[in-house]
Amino acid sequence: MTNPGGKIQMNARGSLKRVNAVLCVVLTVAVSILAQGAGNGLVASQKTATITAAQFNKRMNAVYGSSAPEQLRGSLNLYKVTYRSRDAIGKNAVLSGLVIVPANGAPNGLVVFNHGTTVYNNNMPSRFVGAANGTEPETAMLAFASGGYAIAMPDYIGQGDHTGGHPYPASAVNSHAGMDLIKPARAIGRRNNVDIGSSLYVTGYSEGGAVAMAQLREIERSNDPAYRVTAAAPASGPYDLSGSTREFMLEQPTNQTGFVIRTYLLGDLVYFLHKNKGLKITDYFKPSMAFTINNAYGGKVKDEDIIKRIGVTALLIRSKNNIFNIITPSFKRAIETMDTRNPAVKLLKDNDCHDWSPRTKMLLINLDGDAIVSPKNTQVAFQTMRRRGVGRDSLRRAIIRDSSLNHVTAVPSAMLKARQFFDGGYQGVRDLDEN
């Protein structure tokens, strides 16, 4: 007579062996995946679009016209990436961004592009899938991709996939978002057998201009050979937050557009302090405007709709286009006197990024007559660096003198000058300022 219990025991032991074998395979694969990403910070990547040369060149010609760079040969692959970085208080975080890689390779290297101020989450680089929509990710792609460059664009802390408040206008804090995307971007190239040259370039516009400036400073401080920058071109950034930008925010009188823009930017700052530090919006804005800001920011409302809501609220409370009629008296005193005991004022002071001496060749770009980011920011940064001994061989300036442009519509012109600089140095930039 056979022993059924023995068969059961044997079957159980066999099943355990098979389970253990499967677990070993799973663990080996998991360890392998972790090891692949451990050194470069890449968490995951997903190809979201392929853009053909015909599609690209048609759009580039529409945006740049007779000033368009050379035509793209081959196609572009767009990747949404997540990668390891840090959050607003320095803790480990996973951020998101966009990496664009030419299928034929990027022998001229990698460009890090830092985007300007936007609240709406669908405007973030990682959400861009090649649409002809006039957004900054599209503009950066059109400016650089045909020149043999790969492009990396961070979403920033508190934007894209990362939850929490966006540190605004905290250029020093946000600088790490782009810095930590460099190695993952190069890893994307290797995984897809695409060569990305060793040269590294840094640029950005508006908020991104200041982030680019702070980013270069952090990279130079790191002394990491993987981050050695070939050239940098910050554009129209608020580098002098506690001086030029603060004075601009307090200017009186303003027209309705100037008033609403100032309120929109201050609202972004205060919403971050509310979201991340638990401060009351009513400590900064009077109740009606505080209510509007609390319900408009956070990434779900389009920027143009936020501006409309601010405008309507301002009319209802009879602000008379005067910023002092919507902020609290205590905040008015703090910002006028640069009282750094106030968290908002301290944030401005802590994120000034113009008073240092870059070793990397830099081109400062700005729009003459800019009514959103005062050109004085660029002037002060340029003069401060000159006083520190940074000479013409390392620092020059390009001023866009076109009265038909405004802060928003000047992005293509600014990025074209950055492209000229990256391609050919100072000699390659048209209409370079001689000072």
Short mmCIF file of C-alpha atoms in Angstrom, two decimals:
data_model
loop_
_atom_site.label_atom_id
_atom_site.label_comp_id
_atom_site.label_asym_id
_atom_site.label_seq_id
_atom_site.Cartn_x
_atom_site.Cartn_y
_atom_site.Cartn_z
CA MET A 1 0.00 0.00 0.00
CA THR A 2 1.37 3.40 -0.94
CA ASN A 3 1.81 6.24 1.56
CA PRO A 4 -0.35 9.23 0.48
CA GLY A 5 1.12 11.36 3.26
CA GLY A 6 4.62 10.85 1.85
CA LYS A 7 3.45 11.98 -1.60
CA ILE A 8 1.94 15.07 -0.07
CA GLN A 9 5.21 15.83 1.71
CA MET A 10 7.22 15.30 -1.49
CA ASN A 11 4.82 17.51 -3.50
CA ALA A 12 5.02 20.21 -0.85
CA ARG A 13 8.83 20.16 -0.90
CA GLY A 14 8.79 20.34 -4.71
CA SER A 15 6.40 23.27 -4.67
CA LEU A 16 8.57 25.10 -2.14
CA LYS A 17 11.63 24.60 -4.32
CA ARG A 18 9.80 26.03 -7.35
CA VAL A 19 8.57 29.03 -5.33
CA ASN A 20 12.08 29.66 -4.03
CA ALA A 21 13.47 29.47 -7.55
CA VAL A 22 10.92 32.00 -8.80
CA LEU A 23 11.65 34.32 -5.86
CA CYS A 24 15.38 34.16 -6.61
CA VAL A 25 14.76 35.15 -10.22
CA VAL A 26 12.48 38.04 -9.17
CA LEU A 27 14.98 39.28 -6.58
CA THR A 28 17.85 39.02 -9.07
CA VAL A 29 15.92 41.07 -11.64
CA ALA A 30 14.91 43.64 -9.01
CA VAL A 31 18.48 43.99 -7.76
CA SER A 32 19.69 44.33 -11.35
CA ILE A 33 17.17 47.10 -12.07
CA LEU A 34 18.09 48.94 -8.87
CA ALA A 35 21.77 48.61 -9.66
CA GLN A 36 21.26 50.06 -13.13
CA GLY A 37 19.62 53.18 -11.68
CA ALA A 38 21.65 53.49 -8.51
CA GLY A 39 24.53 55.38 -10.04
CA ASN A 40 22.62 57.70 -12.33
CA GLY A 41 19.48 58.52 -10.35
CA LEU A 42 17.09 57.32 -13.05
CA VAL A 43 13.94 55.74 -11.62
CA ALA A 44 11.90 55.15 -14.77
CA SER A 45 11.50 56.35 -18.34
CA GLN A 46 8.75 56.13 -20.91
CA LYS A 47 8.91 57.11 -24.57
CA THR A 48 5.94 59.40 -25.09
CA ALA A 49 6.40 60.58 -28.66
CA THR A 50 8.49 60.42 -31.80
CA ILE A 51 8.70 63.55 -33.94
CA THR A 52 9.73 63.21 -37.57
CA ALA A 53 12.06 65.62 -39.32
CA ALA A 54 9.20 66.83 -41.52
CA GLN A 55 7.01 67.62 -38.51
CA PHE A 56 9.85 69.34 -36.69
CA ASN A 57 11.08 71.44 -39.59
CA LYS A 58 7.60 72.64 -40.51
CA ARG A 59 6.99 73.85 -36.98
CA MET A 60 10.50 75.33 -36.57
CA ASN A 61 10.08 77.37 -39.76
CA ALA A 62 6.68 78.60 -38.53
CA VAL A 63 8.12 79.79 -35.22
CA TYR A 64 11.50 81.14 -36.34
CA GLY A 65 10.90 82.07 -39.97
CA SER A 66 14.01 83.31 -41.74
CA SER A 67 15.98 83.10 -38.47
CA ALA A 68 15.39 79.35 -38.10
CA PRO A 69 18.42 77.19 -37.31
CA GLU A 70 19.40 74.39 -39.70
CA GLN A 71 16.89 71.69 -40.54
CA LEU A 72 16.60 68.56 -38.44
CA ARG A 73 17.81 65.32 -40.02
CA GLY A 74 16.33 62.16 -38.62
CA SER A 75 13.75 62.06 -35.86
CA LEU A 76 13.44 62.93 -32.17
CA ASN A 77 12.36 60.65 -29.34
CA LEU A 78 10.70 62.19 -26.27
CA TYR A 79 10.93 60.49 -22.89
CA LYS A 80 9.08 61.26 -19.71
CA VAL A 81 11.46 60.44 -16.88
CA THR A 82 11.35 60.17 -13.11
CA TYR A 83 14.58 60.48 -11.17
CA ARG A 84 16.03 60.89 -7.70
CA SER A 85 16.58 64.39 -6.37
CA ARG A 86 15.56 66.37 -3.28
CA ASP A 87 12.51 68.31 -2.15
CA ALA A 88 12.12 71.86 -0.81
CA ILE A 89 13.63 70.95 2.58
CA GLY A 90 16.42 68.77 1.23
CA LYS A 91 14.81 65.37 1.76
CA ASN A 92 15.07 62.62 -0.86
CA ALA A 93 12.38 62.92 -3.51
CA VAL A 94 11.47 61.55 -6.94
CA LEU A 95 10.95 64.31 -9.51
CA SER A 96 9.82 64.22 -13.12
CA GLY A 97 11.01 65.79 -16.32
CA LEU A 98 11.45 65.47 -20.07
CA VAL A 99 14.43 64.21 -22.06
CA ILE A 100 14.57 64.70 -25.84
CA VAL A 101 17.09 62.60 -27.76
CA PRO A 102 17.80 62.84 -31.51
CA ALA A 103 17.63 59.35 -33.03
CA ASN A 104 20.81 60.07 -35.00
CA GLY A 105 22.70 60.98 -31.84
CA ALA A 106 23.63 64.17 -30.03
CA PRO A 107 27.37 64.64 -30.66
CA ASN A 108 27.30 68.25 -29.45
CA GLY A 109 26.17 67.26 -25.97
CA LEU A 110 23.32 67.94 -23.57
CA VAL A 111 21.36 71.16 -23.00
CA VAL A 112 19.56 71.60 -19.66
CA PHE A 113 16.59 73.92 -20.18
CA ASN A 114 14.82 75.36 -17.12
CA HIS A 115 11.26 76.57 -17.78
CA GLY A 116 9.65 79.84 -16.74
CA THR A 117 6.86 80.44 -14.24
CA THR A 118 3.75 78.37 -14.77
CA VAL A 119 1.26 76.97 -12.27
CA TYR A 120 -0.84 74.69 -14.47
CA ASN A 121 0.54 71.16 -14.25
CA ASN A 122 -0.26 70.25 -17.86
CA ASN A 123 2.24 72.91 -18.96
CA MET A 124 5.16 71.05 -17.38
CA PRO A 125 7.87 69.63 -19.65
CA SER A 126 7.10 66.00 -18.76
CA ARG A 127 3.58 66.52 -20.16
CA PHE A 128 4.85 67.72 -23.55
CA VAL A 129 4.36 65.11 -26.27
CA GLY A 130 5.31 67.13 -29.33
CA ALA A 131 2.21 69.26 -29.88
CA ALA A 132 2.54 72.51 -31.80
CA ASN A 133 1.34 74.53 -28.82
CA GLY A 134 3.83 77.38 -28.35
CA THR A 135 4.84 76.24 -24.87
CA GLU A 136 8.37 76.65 -23.55
CA PRO A 137 9.17 72.92 -23.88
CA GLU A 138 8.28 73.13 -27.57
CA THR A 139 10.32 76.33 -27.99
CA ALA A 140 13.38 74.76 -26.36
CA MET A 141 13.04 71.66 -28.53
CA LEU A 142 12.83 73.77 -31.70
CA ALA A 143 15.78 75.91 -30.65
CA PHE A 144 18.29 73.15 -29.89
CA ALA A 145 17.31 69.74 -31.23
CA SER A 146 18.46 70.26 -34.82
CA GLY A 147 21.95 71.23 -33.66
CA GLY A 148 23.07 67.82 -32.46
CA TYR A 149 21.97 68.39 -28.86
CA ALA A 150 19.94 66.25 -26.50
CA ILE A 151 17.72 68.31 -24.17
CA ALA A 152 16.81 67.74 -20.51
CA MET A 153 13.97 69.74 -18.94
CA PRO A 154 13.08 69.40 -15.24
CA ASP A 155 9.52 69.97 -14.01
CA TYR A 156 10.87 71.37 -10.67
CA ILE A 157 9.94 70.55 -7.10
CA GLY A 158 6.18 70.50 -6.49
CA GLN A 159 5.40 70.27 -10.21
CA GLY A 160 4.85 67.45 -12.66
CA ASP A 161 4.57 64.19 -10.73
CA HIS A 162 5.90 65.64 -7.48
CA THR A 163 3.25 66.75 -5.00
CA GLY A 164 3.56 69.59 -2.53
CA GLY A 165 4.10 73.30 -3.02
CA HIS A 166 6.45 74.60 -5.67
CA PRO A 167 9.27 76.67 -4.09
CA TYR A 168 8.78 79.98 -5.85
CA PRO A 169 10.80 81.97 -6.70
CA ALA A 170 13.42 79.80 -4.98
CA SER A 171 16.03 79.44 -7.72
CA ALA A 172 18.66 77.99 -5.38
CA VAL A 173 16.27 75.29 -4.17
CA ASN A 174 14.98 74.43 -7.65
CA SER A 175 18.46 74.35 -9.17
CA HIS A 176 18.97 70.77 -8.02
CA ALA A 177 16.00 69.57 -10.09
CA GLY A 178 17.92 70.24 -13.31
CA MET A 179 21.31 69.30 -11.91
CA ASP A 180 20.02 65.89 -10.82
CA LEU A 181 18.47 65.27 -14.26
CA ILE A 182 21.84 65.36 -16.06
CA LYS A 183 22.94 61.80 -15.26
CA PRO A 184 19.49 60.28 -15.90
CA ALA A 185 19.38 62.04 -19.29
CA ARG A 186 22.71 60.53 -20.28
CA ALA A 187 21.48 57.14 -19.04
CA ILE A 188 18.50 57.43 -21.41
CA GLY A 189 20.92 57.85 -24.29
CA ARG A 190 22.96 54.80 -23.29
CA ARG A 191 19.87 52.61 -22.84
CA ASN A 192 18.76 53.48 -26.36
CA ASN A 193 22.22 53.19 -27.93
CA VAL A 194 22.33 56.88 -28.73
CA ASP A 195 25.54 58.80 -28.20
CA ILE A 196 25.24 62.04 -26.24
CA GLY A 197 28.43 64.09 -26.41
CA SER A 198 30.30 65.08 -23.25
CA SER A 199 29.62 68.83 -23.56
CA LEU A 200 27.05 70.26 -21.13
CA TYR A 201 25.10 73.50 -21.53
CA VAL A 202 22.72 75.26 -19.13
CA THR A 203 19.98 77.74 -20.01
CA GLY A 204 16.49 78.79 -18.97
CA TYR A 205 14.01 81.62 -19.26
CA SER A 206 12.29 83.87 -16.71
CA GLU A 207 12.05 81.86 -13.48
CA GLY A 208 14.14 79.33 -15.37
CA GLY A 209 16.76 81.97 -16.12
CA ALA A 210 17.37 82.43 -12.40
CA VAL A 211 17.24 78.66 -11.87
CA ALA A 212 19.88 78.27 -14.61
CA MET A 213 22.07 80.88 -12.90
CA ALA A 214 21.77 79.18 -9.50
CA GLN A 215 22.22 75.79 -11.16
CA LEU A 216 25.54 76.81 -12.68
CA ARG A 217 26.68 78.13 -9.30
CA GLU A 218 25.79 74.82 -7.61
CA ILE A 219 27.47 72.81 -10.36
CA GLU A 220 30.69 74.81 -10.04
CA ARG A 221 30.62 74.37 -6.27
CA SER A 222 30.18 70.60 -6.63
CA ASN A 223 33.45 70.12 -8.56
CA ASP A 224 31.93 66.92 -9.99
CA PRO A 225 33.53 66.22 -13.41
CA ALA A 226 30.20 64.75 -14.60
CA TYR A 227 28.73 68.24 -14.28
CA ARG A 228 31.43 70.30 -15.99
CA VAL A 229 29.52 72.97 -17.95
CA THR A 230 30.80 74.14 -21.34
CA ALA A 231 28.69 77.31 -21.49
CA ALA A 232 25.63 78.86 -19.83
CA ALA A 233 23.00 81.29 -21.12
CA PRO A 234 20.51 82.41 -18.45
CA ALA A 235 17.75 84.54 -19.99
CA SER A 236 15.51 87.23 -18.46
CA GLY A 237 15.75 85.84 -14.96
CA PRO A 238 14.97 87.47 -11.58
CA TYR A 239 18.54 87.14 -10.32
CA ASP A 240 18.34 90.06 -7.89
CA LEU A 241 15.17 89.11 -6.01
CA SER A 242 15.75 91.18 -2.89
CA GLY A 243 16.72 94.26 -4.91
CA SER A 244 15.58 94.72 -8.50
CA THR A 245 12.66 92.29 -8.36
CA ARG A 246 11.37 93.50 -5.00
CA GLU A 247 11.52 97.13 -6.17
CA PHE A 248 9.69 96.18 -9.36
CA MET A 249 6.93 94.47 -7.38
CA LEU A 250 6.42 97.60 -5.29
CA GLU A 251 6.36 100.09 -8.16
CA GLN A 252 3.35 102.41 -8.20
CA PRO A 253 1.25 103.21 -10.07
CA THR A 254 0.77 100.36 -12.55
CA ASN A 255 -1.78 99.60 -15.23
CA GLN A 256 -4.17 96.67 -14.85
CA THR A 257 -1.86 94.22 -16.61
CA GLY A 258 1.11 95.16 -14.45
CA PHE A 259 -0.98 94.92 -11.30
CA VAL A 260 -2.43 91.50 -12.13
CA ILE A 261 0.97 90.08 -13.10
CA ARG A 262 2.52 91.29 -9.83
CA THR A 263 -0.36 89.75 -7.87
CA TYR A 264 -0.04 86.46 -9.81
CA LEU A 265 3.67 86.23 -9.00
CA LEU A 266 3.26 87.18 -5.34
CA GLY A 267 0.42 84.68 -5.11
CA ASP A 268 2.73 81.91 -6.30
CA LEU A 269 5.25 82.80 -3.59
CA VAL A 270 2.69 83.00 -0.79
CA TYR A 271 0.92 79.80 -1.84
CA PHE A 272 4.23 77.92 -1.47
CA LEU A 273 4.71 79.28 2.05
CA HIS A 274 1.14 78.26 2.86
CA LYS A 275 1.46 74.79 1.34
CA ASN A 276 4.89 73.84 2.67
CA LYS A 277 5.27 75.88 5.85
CA GLY A 278 1.67 76.15 6.98
CA LEU A 279 1.59 79.96 6.93
CA LYS A 280 -1.74 81.69 6.51
CA ILE A 281 -2.40 83.33 3.16
CA THR A 282 -4.35 85.98 5.09
CA ASP A 283 -1.06 87.02 6.72
CA TYR A 284 -0.06 88.32 3.28
CA PHE A 285 -3.22 89.07 1.33
CA LYS A 286 -6.47 90.63 2.41
CA PRO A 287 -9.31 88.08 2.81
CA SER A 288 -10.98 88.23 -0.61
CA MET A 289 -7.72 87.96 -2.53
CA ALA A 290 -6.43 85.31 -0.11
CA PHE A 291 -9.54 83.22 -0.87
CA THR A 292 -8.93 83.54 -4.62
CA ILE A 293 -5.27 82.54 -4.31
CA ASN A 294 -6.03 79.57 -2.07
CA ASN A 295 -8.47 78.20 -4.65
CA ALA A 296 -6.55 79.05 -7.81
CA TYR A 297 -3.05 77.69 -7.19
CA GLY A 298 -2.00 74.06 -6.86
CA GLY A 299 -1.65 73.04 -10.50
CA LYS A 300 -5.22 72.28 -11.57
CA VAL A 301 -6.18 75.72 -12.91
CA LYS A 302 -4.75 77.14 -16.13
CA ASP A 303 -2.51 80.17 -15.68
CA GLU A 304 -4.71 82.37 -17.84
CA ASP A 305 -7.70 81.45 -15.68
CA ILE A 306 -5.78 82.28 -12.50
CA ILE A 307 -5.03 85.70 -13.95
CA LYS A 308 -8.71 86.19 -14.81
CA ARG A 309 -9.77 85.26 -11.28
CA ILE A 310 -7.26 87.69 -9.80
CA GLY A 311 -8.51 90.43 -12.12
CA VAL A 312 -12.15 89.87 -11.21
CA THR A 313 -11.39 89.78 -7.48
CA ALA A 314 -9.34 92.97 -7.77
CA LEU A 315 -12.27 94.75 -9.44
CA LEU A 316 -14.74 93.55 -6.83
CA ILE A 317 -12.61 94.81 -3.94
CA ARG A 318 -11.77 98.04 -5.78
CA SER A 319 -8.02 97.58 -5.67
CA LYS A 320 -7.47 100.42 -8.18
CA ASN A 321 -4.52 98.48 -9.64
CA ASN A 322 -2.58 99.14 -6.44
CA ILE A 323 -0.77 96.18 -4.88
CA PHE A 324 -0.95 97.88 -1.47
CA ASN A 325 -4.75 97.63 -1.56
CA ILE A 326 -4.67 93.83 -1.62
CA ILE A 327 -1.73 92.91 0.64
CA THR A 328 -1.77 93.25 4.42
CA PRO A 329 -0.14 96.26 6.13
CA SER A 330 2.33 93.95 7.93
CA PHE A 331 3.48 92.37 4.66
CA LYS A 332 3.75 95.81 3.07
CA ARG A 333 6.05 96.97 5.89
CA ALA A 334 8.14 93.80 5.74
CA ILE A 335 8.74 93.91 1.99
CA GLU A 336 9.37 97.66 1.95
CA THR A 337 11.96 97.45 4.75
CA MET A 338 13.47 94.09 3.71
CA ASP A 339 12.58 92.60 7.07
CA THR A 340 13.97 89.07 6.71
CA ARG A 341 12.08 87.93 9.80
CA ASN A 342 9.17 87.66 7.39
CA PRO A 343 9.40 84.26 5.60
CA ALA A 344 8.49 85.72 2.21
CA VAL A 345 11.17 88.39 2.41
CA LYS A 346 13.71 85.84 3.68
CA LEU A 347 12.91 83.60 0.71
CA LEU A 348 13.71 86.47 -1.67
CA LYS A 349 16.99 87.23 0.07
CA ASP A 350 18.06 83.58 0.29
CA ASN A 351 17.55 83.08 -3.44
CA ASP A 352 19.49 86.02 -4.84
CA CYS A 353 21.85 84.38 -7.32
CA HIS A 354 23.82 87.18 -8.99
CA ASP A 355 26.62 88.01 -6.55
CA TRP A 356 29.31 85.46 -7.42
CA SER A 357 32.10 84.86 -9.94
CA PRO A 358 31.34 82.16 -12.54
CA ARG A 359 34.26 80.31 -14.10
CA THR A 360 32.10 79.03 -16.97
CA LYS A 361 31.62 81.17 -20.06
CA MET A 362 28.26 82.89 -19.68
CA LEU A 363 25.94 84.90 -21.91
CA LEU A 364 23.26 86.93 -20.13
CA ILE A 365 20.20 87.47 -22.34
CA ASN A 366 17.30 89.82 -21.70
CA LEU A 367 14.51 91.73 -23.43
CA ASP A 368 14.81 95.49 -23.45
CA GLY A 369 11.69 96.98 -21.88
CA ASP A 370 10.54 93.71 -20.28
CA ALA A 371 7.44 94.53 -18.21
CA ILE A 372 7.34 91.30 -16.18
CA VAL A 373 10.94 90.58 -15.19
CA SER A 374 12.70 93.91 -14.85
CA PRO A 375 15.80 94.19 -17.11
CA LYS A 376 17.51 95.70 -14.08
CA ASN A 377 17.99 92.12 -12.83
CA THR A 378 20.29 91.37 -15.76
CA GLN A 379 22.01 94.74 -15.49
CA VAL A 380 22.73 94.29 -11.78
CA ALA A 381 23.98 90.72 -12.30
CA PHE A 382 26.22 91.81 -15.16
CA GLN A 383 27.68 94.78 -13.28
CA THR A 384 28.15 92.82 -10.05
CA MET A 385 30.08 90.08 -11.82
CA ARG A 386 32.18 92.65 -13.66
CA ARG A 387 33.08 94.28 -10.33
CA ARG A 388 34.10 90.86 -9.08
CA GLY A 389 36.62 90.63 -11.92
CA VAL A 390 34.71 88.48 -14.43
CA GLY A 391 35.99 89.80 -17.76
CA ARG A 392 34.77 89.94 -21.34
CA ASP A 393 36.30 86.57 -22.14
CA SER A 394 33.93 84.90 -19.64
CA LEU A 395 30.85 87.15 -19.46
CA ARG A 396 28.93 88.99 -22.15
CA ARG A 397 25.40 90.25 -22.60
CA ALA A 398 22.86 90.08 -25.43
CA ILE A 399 19.92 92.48 -25.26
CA ILE A 400 16.90 91.78 -27.44
CA ARG A 401 15.79 95.16 -28.80
CA ASP A 402 12.43 94.53 -30.41
CA SER A 403 9.48 96.61 -29.22
CA SER A 404 7.02 94.19 -30.83
CA LEU A 405 7.97 91.51 -28.27
CA ASN A 406 6.95 91.09 -24.66
CA HIS A 407 8.20 88.81 -21.90
CA VAL A 408 6.15 85.87 -23.16
CA THR A 409 6.68 86.25 -26.91
CA ALA A 410 10.44 86.85 -26.56
CA VAL A 411 11.20 83.26 -25.53
CA PRO A 412 12.04 82.04 -29.08
CA SER A 413 14.37 85.00 -29.68
CA ALA A 414 16.13 84.42 -26.36
CA MET A 415 16.62 80.70 -27.01
CA LEU A 416 17.88 81.43 -30.52
CA LYS A 417 20.64 83.58 -29.01
CA ALA A 418 21.42 80.80 -26.55
CA ARG A 419 21.68 78.37 -29.49
CA GLN A 420 24.01 80.74 -31.35
CA PHE A 421 26.19 80.98 -28.25
CA PHE A 422 26.32 77.23 -27.69
CA ASP A 423 27.12 76.63 -31.37
CA GLY A 424 29.79 79.28 -31.87
CA GLY A 425 30.69 81.01 -28.62
CA TYR A 426 30.46 84.79 -28.32
CA GLN A 427 31.48 85.18 -31.96
CA GLY A 428 28.39 83.27 -33.02
CA VAL A 429 25.88 85.59 -31.34
CA ARG A 430 24.27 88.21 -33.54
CA ASP A 431 23.95 91.72 -32.10
CA LEU A 432 26.07 90.99 -29.06
CA ASP A 433 26.16 93.89 -26.59
CA GLU A 434 29.65 95.35 -26.51
CA ASN A 435 29.78 96.32 -22.83
#
